[in-house]
Each structure stands twice: as C-alpha cells, then as structure tokens.
Amino acid sequence: MVEAVARERVREALSKKAEYGPDVDLTQFRLEKPRVAVGDPDASLLAEAQRKVGLNPGSISYFQAGETAFYKMMEATLAKMGVVVKPLRIALKEDERARRIAWSLVPPDKDKYTAAAYLYGGELGYYVYVPPGVRVEQPIYTCLSLFTGGEVQFTHNIVYVDEGAEAHVTTGCMVPHGVKGGLHIGISEFYVAPGAKLGYTMLHSWAPGVHVRPRTAVRVEEGGEYHSYYAVYSPVASIQSYPQVRLARGAYAKLTSIVSAEAGGVYDLGGRAVLEGEGAAAEMVSRVMAREGSTVVARNEIDAKTGGTRGHIECLGLLLDDASRVDSVPIISSLAPGAELTHEAAIGSLSEENIAYLEAKGFTEEEARALLLRGFLSVEEPGLPPLIRSEIERIVDFIVKNAVG
Amino acid sequence: MLKVEGLRASVAGREVLHGVDLEVPAGEVHLLLGPNAAGKTTLLSAIMGLPHVQVTDGRVFLGEHEVTLLPPWERAMRGLALAFQIPPEFRGLKLSTLLEKVAERHGTTDMMGGVVELLRLDGLLDREAFRGFSGGERKRAELAVTLLQKPRAAMLDEPDSGVDLESVGIVASAIERLARRGAAVLVVTHTSFLAERLDGEAHILLDGVVKASGPAREMLERIREYGFGEVDGGGSS
C-alpha cells in the first residue's frame, strides 16, 4: 500500500518541471524497452567511444547503448579485487547495499525527469561496489551512448565505495556519428563511506538536438573525499544538472566543471555542497566559455549547516562573442557561526593586453588566443589518475582548437 | 644592431615621437634616459610594433633588415625583444608554462634551467604568470622571458623600477649576459644604480626626440648637475 502511494506521488511528478533549465516535453521522445543483452555492442560504437570520450574498448566495464546494457563487458578483471561492476537491475536483486542506496539520495519525485526514470527506466545503469580498504589504481570506465536518436535513454548509476577504499570512476557520454536529437536522463547516487575516497570524471560529448538531464546526489561520510571533474565539450540542445553533495564531519569535496558551450545550446551546470559535519570542506571551481549564440548558467552553492566548516567557490567565465551569454550564480549561505565561506566570480573576454604581450614574444594572434584559452581551461586537480589527466589534456586541446579555429 | 631613423609615432591620435634617431650596436648596452612623459615607453612600443602605437614615419632596422612594417610576432621571431615595464597578469597560465612556450618558440628549451636559476624563479614557476608578483618578482620573470627569446636586440623598459637592491643586482647580471651573447641592449631606467653598473652609451629623450647621446657616466653627471633640460647642448653625438 505504501509502495502504491509512493508510486502515485512519483506519477504525479511526471508533470513537475525542474527548478532550473529549459523544460523538455518528454512526449517528444520515444520510449524503448530497457533490456540487458549478452555480448558486445557494435564495433563501430566502441570505436566512437574511443574517439569521442577517449575510452579504450578493452577497458570499458559497462556500456549502455540506448536502452540496452551490454553485460558481457562487465565481467571485468576488477572482480579479482572484489570490486563489483554490474547492471543495476541485477544488483538490485542480489545486493542489499544497492537496494539501500537506490532512490535514497535522489528522490524519484524530484522532478519530471527523475519520475520518468523511476517509472520507465527499467533500472538500467551500472552498479559499482568497492570493498573496504581496497584501492583501485586503474579508473573504472563506463560509457553511455544514445543509439538511434529520438529516444529517451535512462540510466541509473550507483557507486558505493566502502570504508577506507579508493576508486575513480570515469563515465563517457556520447552520441554515435549521424545521430541527432534524443533525451538522456541519468540518475547517479554515490555513497562514500567513512574514510573512503571517490573520484568521478564525467566527459560529455553530445550532439545538436540532444537534451541532457543528469540528476546526481552524493553522500560523503566522516573523513571521506569526493572529487568530481565534469567536462562538457560538444554542442547540445540543453543540459541541466545541479548535483548535491552532502558532507559529514571532516569530509571534503571538490567539484570542477569545464564547460565549452556552442551552437546555440543552453548549458545550466554547477552544483551544491552541504557542509553538515564539523570540519567539512568543499571547493567548487567552474571554467565556462560561451560562443555561437550559446548560454551558460554556472550555478554553484555551498551551505554550511555547522561551524568549523570551509567552502570556496571560484567561477570564471569567458564570453567569446556578442551573441552568447554567461551567467554566474554563486551562493554561499551559513546557518552557523564559525563557517568560512568565500566566493570569486568573474566574466570577461580574452584580454587584448595579454594577446598583445604574447604577440610581442613571437606568437601569432591565433596562437596567443589558444595559449590563453588553454590556460583558462586548465584547472589543477591533483586527484586525477594519469590516464584521465592525459584524456582531459586531449579534451582541452580539442576545445581550444574548435574555439580558435 | 638596432637602428631607428626619423621615427614619428602617435598614441590615440597625439604625436608623441617627433623623429627619433638612435643606434645600438651589437654587444653594447645603451641607456635611454629622460623625464616622465618624454616618450621612452612609446619609443620601445613603436620599435616593437605594438598595436596601440601608430608609426607615421621613419624606419626600424634589426641588423641590416628593415622591420618597420612587420607585425610584432614576426619582429620577435627575427630577434627583437621587449621586456615590458609592467607585464600583464595572466589568469590560468602558469609562469612555467609561459617560459616553456616561449622557449619552445625560440628554440631555447635547453636554456630554461639556467635562466630560472640565474633569475631565482624556482618559487614562482607554479604560480600564474605575473599574478600577484612583487615588483622584483615581476621584473625577474619578465627578464627570463626576454632571455629565453635569445634576442639579437633587446629593449628593457625600467627593469629596475620597484625592485629591491638584491634584485637590481640580478637584473644587471641578466642584462650583461644578454650583451655578452652579442645582443644590442637598450635599457630605459630612472635609477642611477643600474645606470652606473651598466657602462655604455646613454641617450636622452626629451619631448619625443633624442636631444643628446654620449658616455653614460658623463650624461648622468650632467643630468645630476643641470637636470634633463640642460643636456641638449654639447656632447650630442
């Protein structure tokens, strides 16, 4: 009975618009039947995953194309370390932890997108579990790809890093060549147990006409750490995400967003950190640039619920033409004395003074612009594994090349 | 060799240089002296071809080749360097990256270590270039960029202003190193400390023209005794 009431409430949320971002009419998109398949996805899809989001086909632990999850690929060598990577649908049957976390961090009736994922998503997505004390040196790679265009892709991902364990999960999101349009709704719930550390890199390579609505929530327990690196570097009709990170005593989170907006798209991104325990700290860094009539809204918020906490927001925006727009919305709020919260936000253009200086040192104007853009987009993130760092370097090069011509 | 003939230039529509003639032979350090607003920085900017200065007449030579019509980057690639009086701050671009890129561009990557050591920049490499640097740090970092350009002619705009005494010594060593390598060096300075250490010729720029040229020590004596206004009598070359 309780379940029926809850389900009814979620059904009502199907018409509930999200707090931010343009509203997307869900009925425009086709609902596919979610399924878990045996075997590999098409070789051309794997090749595109490598080209667009830098994922080596042999190292991908989970691949979802449209509403089909390929589970043969999940029989990973990670199993040797006791690390579990499997479709969430299967994990929900077999694993009590997965059941405990599912829909506990992201409420299914939050908005129409979470409601649709809850009701129609079929719990496709990945489940990653890292046992206590295990340090996974290699990143755990997952890939989510739209398939034919025009469809809704739902994915529900849960990552559980147990006490004292460390892992880095990288998810590449993409659209196969020639596919235009579609809606991606991704629910992500991450649990970082006491003293554990989770790094998460999300690389978005979408296409014109695609709408993207990730809904992410993270719980970081005492002394845990969460590092997120979020890069969006392709055209998209709209993307809106506002991940929530709750931090217990002594926990730390750093959220870095790199956004290169183009082709008239709307990019509404950022996040919120809630400092719940004494000694908790959060840093949020955004570097956003907009061109070709695109709009970026960089929202970052830190709420301190208790004293002895620290938080800093840094948002820098670059407007590369007069048809585009960048809004920066930093919010810091404190409910307790003794919290130290700061923010810094600036929006500008590439400095003509910097360009003239570099030209006087032997760089052409184009080279000077590229050097400045590269510097602007480079954010120090010591927690990134070397493999991910080099992939991000490649992505930054790609963004700079596209922006400068 | 750096040579300027009859250079006239304007800033924001106002003529600042009214026909400057100047020559600095290879391997020599020359000082460019003059009161505030005499046009010293404008002269260096005009020689470098910076966009905010419009050259309306005259010619600039680097060695035997005229560079008057070349864009700044091409002048730089031919061996002309300008150390800015106040280099702009760079957001996101580390000093180490700037130095590496400049060294790559001018084929001097093997000089990086030595230059960083000479100018004591170790502690600054991981910081954003020129951002929040003290006066001395800024000058030393800018000189490093200049050294890595391995220039045939270098113009240094007040490399000793706002700098502590220790840094002035380091700056002077770097300037001497440039000259030893055969560069023609033109230094704008207001302080006698650097002027006295760098023994060479001096040129007095007044109201947009070179009024006098001669041995630096002699010129400094005359400026001390009579001020800039009285140096355009005897002694001009």
XYZ file of C-alpha atoms in Angstrom:
642
model
C 0.000 0.000 0.000
C 2.804 2.361 0.983
C 4.589 1.467 -2.273
C 1.416 2.189 -4.240
C 1.041 5.613 -2.620
C 4.690 6.451 -3.291
C 4.354 5.360 -6.891
C 1.313 7.524 -7.320
C 3.246 10.508 -5.967
C 6.013 9.842 -8.478
C 3.459 9.580 -11.258
C 2.175 12.997 -10.297
C 5.736 14.317 -10.534
C 5.777 13.459 -14.260
C 4.404 16.922 -14.868
C 6.697 18.651 -12.363
C 9.085 20.999 -14.120
C 12.664 21.122 -12.948
C 13.807 24.061 -10.866
C 16.358 25.111 -13.477
C 16.935 24.757 -17.202
C 14.547 24.793 -20.161
C 11.585 22.476 -19.841
C 11.676 19.436 -22.117
C 8.471 17.844 -23.384
C 9.009 14.162 -22.625
C 6.333 13.076 -25.070
C 8.527 14.172 -28.000
C 10.764 11.196 -27.372
C 10.331 7.500 -27.948
C 10.372 5.098 -25.005
C 12.382 1.968 -25.762
C 12.115 -1.286 -23.895
C 15.024 -1.462 -21.470
C 16.998 -4.665 -21.812
C 20.187 -6.279 -20.687
C 21.931 -8.005 -23.596
C 24.630 -10.623 -23.806
C 27.624 -9.739 -25.961
C 29.448 -6.666 -27.116
C 27.946 -3.560 -28.662
C 28.615 -2.881 -32.307
C 32.324 -2.399 -33.066
C 31.668 0.989 -34.619
C 30.121 2.190 -31.328
C 33.197 1.082 -29.436
C 35.414 2.871 -31.929
C 33.413 6.060 -31.440
C 33.693 5.737 -27.679
C 37.435 5.769 -28.100
C 37.427 8.715 -30.464
C 34.905 10.913 -28.654
C 35.421 10.237 -24.980
C 38.808 8.527 -25.080
C 37.655 5.175 -23.699
C 39.675 2.169 -24.756
C 37.155 -0.538 -25.804
C 39.052 -3.222 -23.909
C 38.900 -1.369 -20.630
C 35.209 -0.413 -20.528
C 33.428 -2.144 -17.653
C 29.929 -1.096 -18.617
C 28.482 0.031 -21.924
C 24.931 1.168 -22.440
C 23.700 1.966 -25.932
C 20.263 3.476 -25.874
C 18.240 1.260 -23.577
C 20.430 -1.803 -23.967
C 23.094 -2.645 -21.387
C 25.868 -4.956 -22.554
C 26.672 -7.126 -19.623
C 29.341 -9.383 -21.067
C 31.602 -6.394 -20.860
C 31.037 -6.163 -17.157
C 32.885 -9.387 -16.420
C 35.906 -7.300 -15.643
C 39.247 -8.151 -14.158
C 38.249 -5.852 -11.340
C 36.469 -8.857 -9.862
C 39.836 -10.130 -8.685
C 39.977 -7.255 -6.214
C 36.449 -7.915 -5.049
C 35.221 -4.902 -6.973
C 31.738 -5.388 -8.336
C 30.611 -3.796 -11.587
C 27.251 -4.989 -12.831
C 23.967 -3.715 -14.232
C 21.969 -2.057 -11.500
C 18.946 -4.102 -12.474
C 20.797 -7.270 -11.468
C 22.433 -5.648 -8.433
C 19.043 -4.639 -7.058
C 18.106 -8.312 -6.932
C 21.365 -9.527 -5.457
C 22.854 -6.783 -3.347
C 21.352 -5.290 -0.219
C 23.626 -2.237 -0.393
C 22.373 -1.378 -3.876
C 18.777 -1.598 -2.670
C 19.576 0.579 0.333
C 21.088 3.367 -1.754
C 18.725 3.252 -4.746
C 16.477 6.303 -4.796
C 17.535 7.248 -1.270
C 19.843 10.092 -2.351
C 17.882 11.268 -5.405
C 14.158 11.395 -4.635
C 12.167 9.895 -7.532
C 9.573 12.670 -7.338
C 12.167 15.447 -7.515
C 11.022 16.437 -10.997
C 9.596 15.009 -14.216
C 12.957 13.557 -15.258
C 13.568 11.594 -12.074
C 9.952 10.480 -12.135
C 10.245 9.215 -15.711
C 13.469 7.387 -14.889
C 11.855 5.766 -11.850
C 8.714 4.707 -13.691
C 10.083 3.803 -17.133
C 13.836 3.412 -16.785
C 13.862 -0.278 -16.006
C 16.839 0.336 -13.695
C 19.384 0.181 -16.463
C 22.678 1.688 -15.441
C 25.721 0.499 -13.561
C 26.395 -0.517 -10.007
C 29.932 -0.269 -8.715
C 30.939 -1.572 -5.317
C 34.449 -1.230 -3.895
C 35.057 -3.302 -0.727
C 36.576 -1.827 2.456
C 40.221 -0.844 2.224
C 40.593 -1.709 -1.480
C 42.461 0.849 -3.562
C 41.627 0.557 -7.234
C 44.535 2.097 -9.100
C 43.042 1.982 -12.593
C 39.966 4.066 -13.405
C 36.728 2.118 -13.763
C 35.419 3.047 -17.203
C 31.779 3.189 -18.174
C 30.161 4.502 -21.321
C 26.647 5.715 -22.027
C 25.658 6.250 -25.628
C 22.449 7.287 -27.262
C 21.642 4.854 -30.004
C 19.306 5.836 -32.815
C 18.297 9.369 -31.893
C 14.819 10.481 -30.920
C 14.688 8.078 -27.994
C 14.947 8.573 -24.247
C 17.922 6.953 -22.625
C 17.515 6.309 -18.929
C 20.386 5.289 -16.778
C 20.536 4.842 -13.034
C 24.023 4.502 -11.614
C 25.074 3.682 -8.082
C 28.621 3.777 -6.815
C 29.348 2.541 -3.296
C 32.893 2.977 -2.021
C 33.163 1.199 1.299
C 35.208 2.255 4.340
C 38.765 3.305 3.597
C 38.525 2.247 -0.055
C 39.555 4.364 -3.036
C 38.337 4.334 -6.617
C 37.981 6.543 -9.655
C 35.027 6.114 -11.992
C 35.039 7.673 -15.433
C 31.896 7.892 -17.494
C 31.916 8.944 -21.097
C 28.624 10.107 -22.568
C 28.253 10.344 -26.305
C 26.154 10.185 -29.416
C 27.105 7.977 -32.369
C 28.005 9.661 -35.620
C 24.994 10.922 -37.547
C 22.568 10.670 -34.643
C 20.825 13.912 -33.826
C 18.290 14.502 -31.103
C 17.307 12.434 -28.130
C 16.989 12.782 -24.384
C 19.397 11.415 -21.819
C 18.239 11.182 -18.218
C 20.914 9.953 -15.857
C 20.335 9.294 -12.180
C 23.545 8.944 -10.180
C 23.744 8.107 -6.483
C 27.187 7.851 -4.947
C 27.916 6.736 -1.434
C 31.360 7.388 0.009
C 31.759 5.541 3.311
C 33.877 6.842 6.233
C 37.489 7.402 5.214
C 36.808 6.399 1.605
C 37.698 8.350 -1.491
C 35.836 8.549 -4.791
C 36.999 10.346 -7.888
C 34.470 10.782 -10.642
C 35.119 12.105 -14.123
C 32.265 12.771 -16.488
C 33.058 13.517 -20.103
C 30.127 14.740 -22.179
C 30.322 14.569 -25.958
C 26.762 15.018 -27.147
C 25.330 16.357 -30.416
C 22.959 19.049 -31.666
C 19.353 18.435 -30.700
C 20.143 16.300 -27.644
C 18.736 17.240 -24.242
C 20.583 16.007 -21.174
C 19.248 15.911 -17.626
C 21.631 14.305 -15.129
C 20.393 14.091 -11.554
C 23.207 13.364 -9.141
C 23.481 13.148 -5.371
C 26.473 12.185 -3.285
C 26.786 11.328 0.379
C 30.299 11.631 1.815
C 30.666 10.170 5.282
C 33.128 11.145 8.004
C 36.635 11.775 6.697
C 35.687 10.755 3.164
C 36.607 12.574 -0.024
C 34.805 13.155 -3.282
C 36.464 14.707 -6.332
C 34.356 15.372 -9.371
C 35.640 16.550 -12.745
C 32.903 17.391 -15.194
C 33.694 18.361 -18.775
C 31.143 19.301 -21.421
C 32.673 19.987 -24.794
C 30.171 19.433 -27.558
C 27.057 21.005 -28.991
C 23.865 20.080 -27.169
C 20.325 21.459 -27.282
C 20.300 21.755 -23.500
C 21.984 20.266 -20.482
C 20.978 20.988 -16.917
C 22.471 19.462 -13.823
C 22.787 20.528 -10.216
C 24.424 17.714 -8.264
C 24.039 17.763 -4.496
C 26.899 16.679 -2.268
C 26.323 16.203 1.460
C 29.382 16.118 3.628
C 29.684 14.668 7.113
C 32.280 15.556 9.744
C 35.757 16.112 8.304
C 34.673 15.178 4.776
C 35.962 17.019 1.728
C 34.628 17.549 -1.787
C 35.955 19.310 -4.823
C 33.745 19.815 -7.841
C 35.336 21.076 -11.028
C 33.323 21.929 -14.141
C 34.766 22.753 -17.535
C 32.113 23.882 -19.976
C 32.619 24.831 -23.591
C 29.239 25.990 -24.867
C 28.491 26.369 -28.550
C 25.906 26.234 -31.336
C 23.046 27.965 -29.519
C 22.837 25.400 -26.715
C 21.794 26.040 -23.121
C 24.253 24.756 -20.512
C 22.964 25.122 -16.958
C 25.523 23.459 -14.730
C 27.211 23.611 -11.357
C 26.343 22.019 -8.054
C 25.574 22.364 -4.387
C 27.613 21.244 -1.426
C 26.060 20.973 2.014
C 28.527 21.055 4.895
C 26.716 19.089 7.579
C 29.523 17.990 9.870
C 32.166 19.953 11.708
C 35.394 20.237 9.733
C 33.693 19.509 6.402
C 35.063 21.466 3.448
C 34.110 21.975 -0.176
C 35.637 23.677 -3.172
C 33.752 24.355 -6.381
C 35.584 25.516 -9.472
C 33.952 26.397 -12.788
C 35.574 27.475 -16.018
C 32.968 28.205 -18.632
C 33.132 29.690 -22.088
C 30.342 30.516 -24.487
C 30.252 31.151 -28.222
C 27.969 30.824 -31.257
C 24.849 32.101 -29.500
C 25.042 29.689 -26.581
C 24.015 30.338 -22.984
C 25.839 29.165 -19.889
C 24.498 29.420 -16.384
C 27.134 28.449 -13.850
C 25.394 27.789 -10.535
C 27.414 26.909 -7.508
C 26.198 26.827 -3.955
C 27.734 25.971 -0.625
C 25.585 25.755 2.505
C 27.230 25.490 5.897
C 24.964 23.861 8.463
C 27.539 23.860 11.209
C 30.601 25.780 12.409
C 34.214 24.834 11.760
C 33.483 24.309 8.085
C 35.063 25.845 4.997
C 33.905 26.424 1.470
C 35.099 28.283 -1.600
C 33.500 28.884 -4.983
C 35.503 30.079 -7.967
C 33.690 30.702 -11.217
C 35.389 32.239 -14.211
C 33.537 32.820 -17.460
C 34.679 33.785 -20.920
C 32.349 35.264 -23.471
C 33.767 34.704 -26.933
C 31.148 36.550 -28.981
C 28.320 39.011 -28.511
C 25.608 36.518 -29.454
C 26.273 34.383 -26.390
C 25.657 34.796 -22.693
C 27.267 33.707 -19.439
C 25.560 33.966 -16.051
C 27.403 33.139 -12.875
C 25.309 32.412 -9.795
C 27.459 31.760 -6.738
C 25.587 31.254 -3.479
C 27.164 30.843 -0.085
C 24.968 30.541 2.961
C 25.745 29.826 6.558
C 23.455 28.671 9.336
C 26.142 28.550 11.980
C 28.843 30.849 13.305
C 32.372 29.729 12.575
C 31.868 28.700 8.969
C 34.284 30.269 6.498
C 32.722 30.647 3.077
C 34.117 32.656 0.178
C 33.425 33.071 -3.498
C 35.044 34.633 -6.512
C 33.295 35.121 -9.812
C 34.441 36.933 -12.927
C 33.232 37.056 -16.503
C 35.260 38.602 -19.263
C 36.748 38.209 -22.691
C 40.225 37.196 -23.679
C 42.410 40.103 -22.639
C 43.696 42.191 -25.547
C 46.595 43.199 -23.307
C 47.550 39.548 -22.812
C 47.271 38.913 -26.550
C 49.477 41.921 -27.403
C 52.043 40.763 -24.854
C 52.223 37.277 -26.338
C 52.435 38.667 -29.868
C 55.457 40.667 -28.738
C 57.013 37.395 -27.601
C 56.687 35.741 -31.002
C 53.197 34.212 -31.058
C 50.675 34.950 -33.782
C 47.320 36.280 -32.627
C 45.739 32.857 -33.129
C 48.475 31.140 -31.145
C 48.185 33.735 -28.395
C 44.435 33.162 -28.130
C 44.944 29.387 -27.984
C 47.544 29.723 -25.248
C 45.262 31.937 -23.186
C 42.256 29.656 -23.653
C 44.313 26.653 -22.679
C 45.470 28.397 -19.536
C 41.917 29.444 -18.726
C 40.597 25.896 -19.020
C 43.385 24.230 -17.072
C 42.353 23.577 -13.510
C 44.719 21.918 -11.073
C 43.207 18.641 -9.938
C 45.887 16.573 -8.237
C 43.441 13.706 -7.582
C 43.091 12.758 -11.245
C 44.693 9.468 -12.316
C 47.380 9.951 -15.005
C 45.265 8.223 -17.684
C 42.356 10.554 -17.046
C 44.643 13.556 -16.863
C 46.009 12.850 -20.326
C 42.498 12.369 -21.688
C 41.464 15.700 -20.206
C 44.513 17.325 -21.795
C 43.308 15.942 -25.116
C 39.824 17.320 -24.499
C 41.157 20.761 -23.570
C 43.236 20.749 -26.774
C 40.099 19.824 -28.706
C 38.091 22.655 -27.116
C 40.834 25.195 -27.798
C 41.239 24.072 -31.407
C 37.494 24.340 -32.017
C 37.220 27.719 -30.342
C 40.205 29.345 -32.012
C 39.818 27.693 -35.401
C 72.387 46.092 -34.191
C 69.217 48.075 -33.579
C 68.708 51.251 -35.567
C 65.891 53.768 -35.697
C 65.711 56.527 -38.313
C 63.393 59.519 -38.148
C 60.714 57.645 -36.209
C 57.467 59.517 -35.706
C 54.633 57.890 -33.802
C 51.277 58.725 -32.245
C 49.238 57.348 -29.394
C 45.474 57.887 -29.506
C 45.884 60.441 -32.291
C 48.511 62.559 -30.499
C 52.048 62.577 -31.867
C 54.473 61.551 -29.118
C 57.643 60.844 -31.109
C 58.709 63.597 -33.474
C 61.519 61.982 -35.424
C 63.754 59.782 -33.285
C 67.202 58.671 -34.468
C 69.031 56.043 -32.455
C 71.539 53.261 -32.961
C 72.655 50.491 -30.588
C 75.473 48.293 -31.938
C 75.542 44.547 -31.268
C 77.011 43.564 -27.900
C 76.554 47.007 -26.343
C 74.232 48.189 -23.583
C 72.789 51.663 -24.114
C 70.630 53.571 -21.683
C 67.602 55.570 -22.684
C 67.104 58.353 -20.169
C 64.530 61.051 -19.908
C 61.913 62.583 -17.627
C 58.428 61.160 -17.252
C 56.262 61.529 -20.369
C 59.312 62.058 -22.602
C 58.115 59.186 -24.811
C 60.505 56.419 -23.729
C 57.913 53.628 -23.406
C 56.210 54.833 -26.594
C 59.536 54.597 -28.427
C 60.088 50.988 -27.309
C 56.481 50.095 -28.173
C 56.845 51.684 -31.619
C 60.054 49.779 -32.302
C 58.298 46.548 -31.242
C 55.248 47.368 -33.374
C 52.713 47.199 -30.568
C 49.194 47.951 -31.792
C 48.414 50.902 -29.518
C 51.181 52.993 -31.124
C 50.786 54.202 -34.716
C 54.062 54.741 -36.528
C 53.505 57.523 -39.076
C 57.007 57.917 -40.457
C 60.539 56.605 -40.120
C 62.210 53.210 -40.221
C 63.308 50.491 -37.798
C 66.213 48.176 -38.614
C 67.261 44.959 -36.957
C 70.745 44.321 -38.263
C 70.617 45.024 -41.970
C 66.931 44.243 -42.281
C 64.119 46.721 -42.027
C 61.275 45.509 -39.797
C 59.111 48.644 -39.788
C 56.145 47.010 -41.490
C 56.296 43.608 -39.793
C 53.775 42.530 -37.125
C 55.173 42.270 -33.584
C 55.344 38.476 -33.577
C 57.456 38.475 -36.705
C 59.816 41.111 -35.281
C 60.120 38.907 -32.201
C 60.892 35.863 -34.330
C 63.596 37.828 -36.127
C 65.276 38.574 -32.824
C 63.727 41.723 -31.397
C 62.606 41.555 -27.760
C 60.798 43.939 -25.474
C 60.760 43.403 -21.711
C 57.590 45.159 -20.610
C 57.687 47.699 -17.810
C 54.531 46.142 -16.348
C 53.767 42.764 -17.940
C 50.057 41.895 -17.772
C 48.815 39.335 -15.277
C 47.742 36.009 -16.744
C 44.817 34.068 -15.396
C 45.320 30.312 -15.541
C 48.658 30.451 -17.342
C 51.481 29.356 -15.078
C 54.831 31.075 -15.302
C 56.431 27.693 -16.020
C 54.084 27.184 -18.989
C 54.762 30.664 -20.319
C 58.520 30.140 -20.099
C 58.253 26.691 -21.729
C 56.160 28.020 -24.593
C 58.485 30.948 -25.202
C 61.500 28.634 -25.076
C 59.852 26.194 -27.495
C 59.023 29.048 -29.819
C 62.585 30.383 -29.869
C 64.387 27.037 -29.706
C 65.918 27.695 -26.300
C 64.451 24.891 -24.213
C 67.950 23.865 -23.159
C 68.430 27.294 -21.562
C 65.401 27.025 -19.252
C 67.165 25.619 -16.203
C 69.979 28.161 -16.334
C 67.668 31.122 -16.789
C 65.397 30.030 -13.939
C 68.428 29.678 -11.694
C 70.007 32.987 -12.743
C 66.802 34.904 -12.053
C 65.847 32.885 -8.967
C 62.421 31.935 -10.215
C 62.067 28.472 -8.690
C 59.430 29.538 -6.205
C 57.349 31.300 -8.838
C 57.086 28.662 -11.545
C 53.814 27.139 -10.331
C 52.113 30.495 -9.920
C 50.019 32.216 -12.559
C 52.348 34.387 -14.615
C 52.827 37.848 -13.078
C 49.687 37.468 -10.943
C 50.274 38.997 -7.515
C 54.027 39.104 -8.138
C 56.052 41.664 -6.193
C 57.939 44.327 -8.154
C 61.161 42.342 -8.128
C 59.476 39.042 -8.992
C 57.733 40.654 -11.941
C 60.943 42.122 -13.337
C 62.914 38.914 -12.901
C 60.202 36.833 -14.550
C 59.931 39.228 -17.487
C 63.685 39.203 -17.924
C 63.581 35.400 -18.003
C 61.094 35.560 -20.864
C 63.407 38.000 -22.647
C 66.498 35.838 -22.145
C 64.642 32.796 -23.489
C 63.882 34.738 -26.664
C 67.648 34.791 -27.228
C 67.259 38.183 -28.889
C 69.592 39.977 -31.277
C 68.247 43.241 -29.888
C 66.551 43.628 -26.513
C 64.706 46.634 -25.157
C 64.149 46.667 -21.411
C 61.613 49.106 -20.039
C 62.583 50.102 -16.497
C 63.800 46.665 -15.434
C 64.924 48.120 -12.094
C 61.858 50.122 -11.027
C 60.154 48.949 -7.841
C 62.884 46.393 -7.303
C 64.907 45.731 -4.141
C 68.683 46.115 -4.248
C 69.349 42.379 -4.439
C 67.040 42.040 -7.420
C 68.706 45.003 -9.148
C 71.975 43.061 -8.990
C 70.304 40.002 -10.536
C 68.697 42.170 -13.227
C 72.054 43.775 -14.046
C 73.686 40.340 -14.389
C 70.975 39.266 -16.801
C 71.428 42.404 -18.901
C 75.185 41.854 -19.056
C 74.555 38.268 -20.115
C 72.385 39.473 -22.994
C 75.138 41.810 -24.209
C 77.838 39.150 -23.829
C 75.831 36.986 -26.185
C 76.027 39.757 -28.749
C 72.625 41.389 -28.352
C 72.151 45.106 -28.788
C 70.536 46.178 -25.498
C 68.562 49.355 -24.904
C 67.580 49.970 -21.272
C 65.131 52.560 -20.013
C 65.935 53.441 -16.436
C 65.294 56.137 -13.871
C 67.696 54.927 -11.223
C 71.393 55.584 -11.102
C 72.229 52.228 -9.523
C 71.623 50.248 -12.682
C 72.884 53.101 -14.860
C 76.221 53.185 -13.062
C 76.705 49.443 -13.212
C 75.980 49.214 -16.933
C 78.805 51.131 -18.504
C 77.966 52.218 -22.036
C 76.307 54.936 -24.043
C 73.273 56.898 -22.945
C 70.663 58.731 -24.985
C 68.488 61.488 -23.596
C 64.939 61.546 -24.893
C 63.161 64.839 -24.387
C 59.821 65.867 -25.876
C 59.814 63.000 -28.323
C 63.289 63.432 -29.804
C 66.792 62.306 -28.827
C 68.412 65.521 -27.581
C 71.805 64.142 -26.694
C 73.887 60.971 -26.731
C 77.216 60.167 -25.105
C 79.011 58.065 -22.488
C 76.514 57.056 -19.818
C 78.579 58.175 -16.808
C 79.154 61.579 -18.346
C 75.493 62.016 -19.251
C 74.393 61.023 -15.759
C 76.767 63.563 -14.228
C 75.301 66.298 -16.384
C 71.732 65.285 -15.569
C 72.554 65.299 -11.848
C 74.146 68.720 -12.134
C 71.857 70.515 -14.549
C 68.723 68.365 -14.967
C 67.350 66.969 -18.220
C 66.526 70.390 -19.598
C 70.161 71.397 -19.912
C 71.674 68.328 -21.574
C 70.866 69.125 -25.168
C 73.856 71.439 -25.589
C 77.296 69.936 -26.063
C 78.067 66.266 -26.054
C 75.439 65.099 -28.510
C 76.684 62.589 -30.964
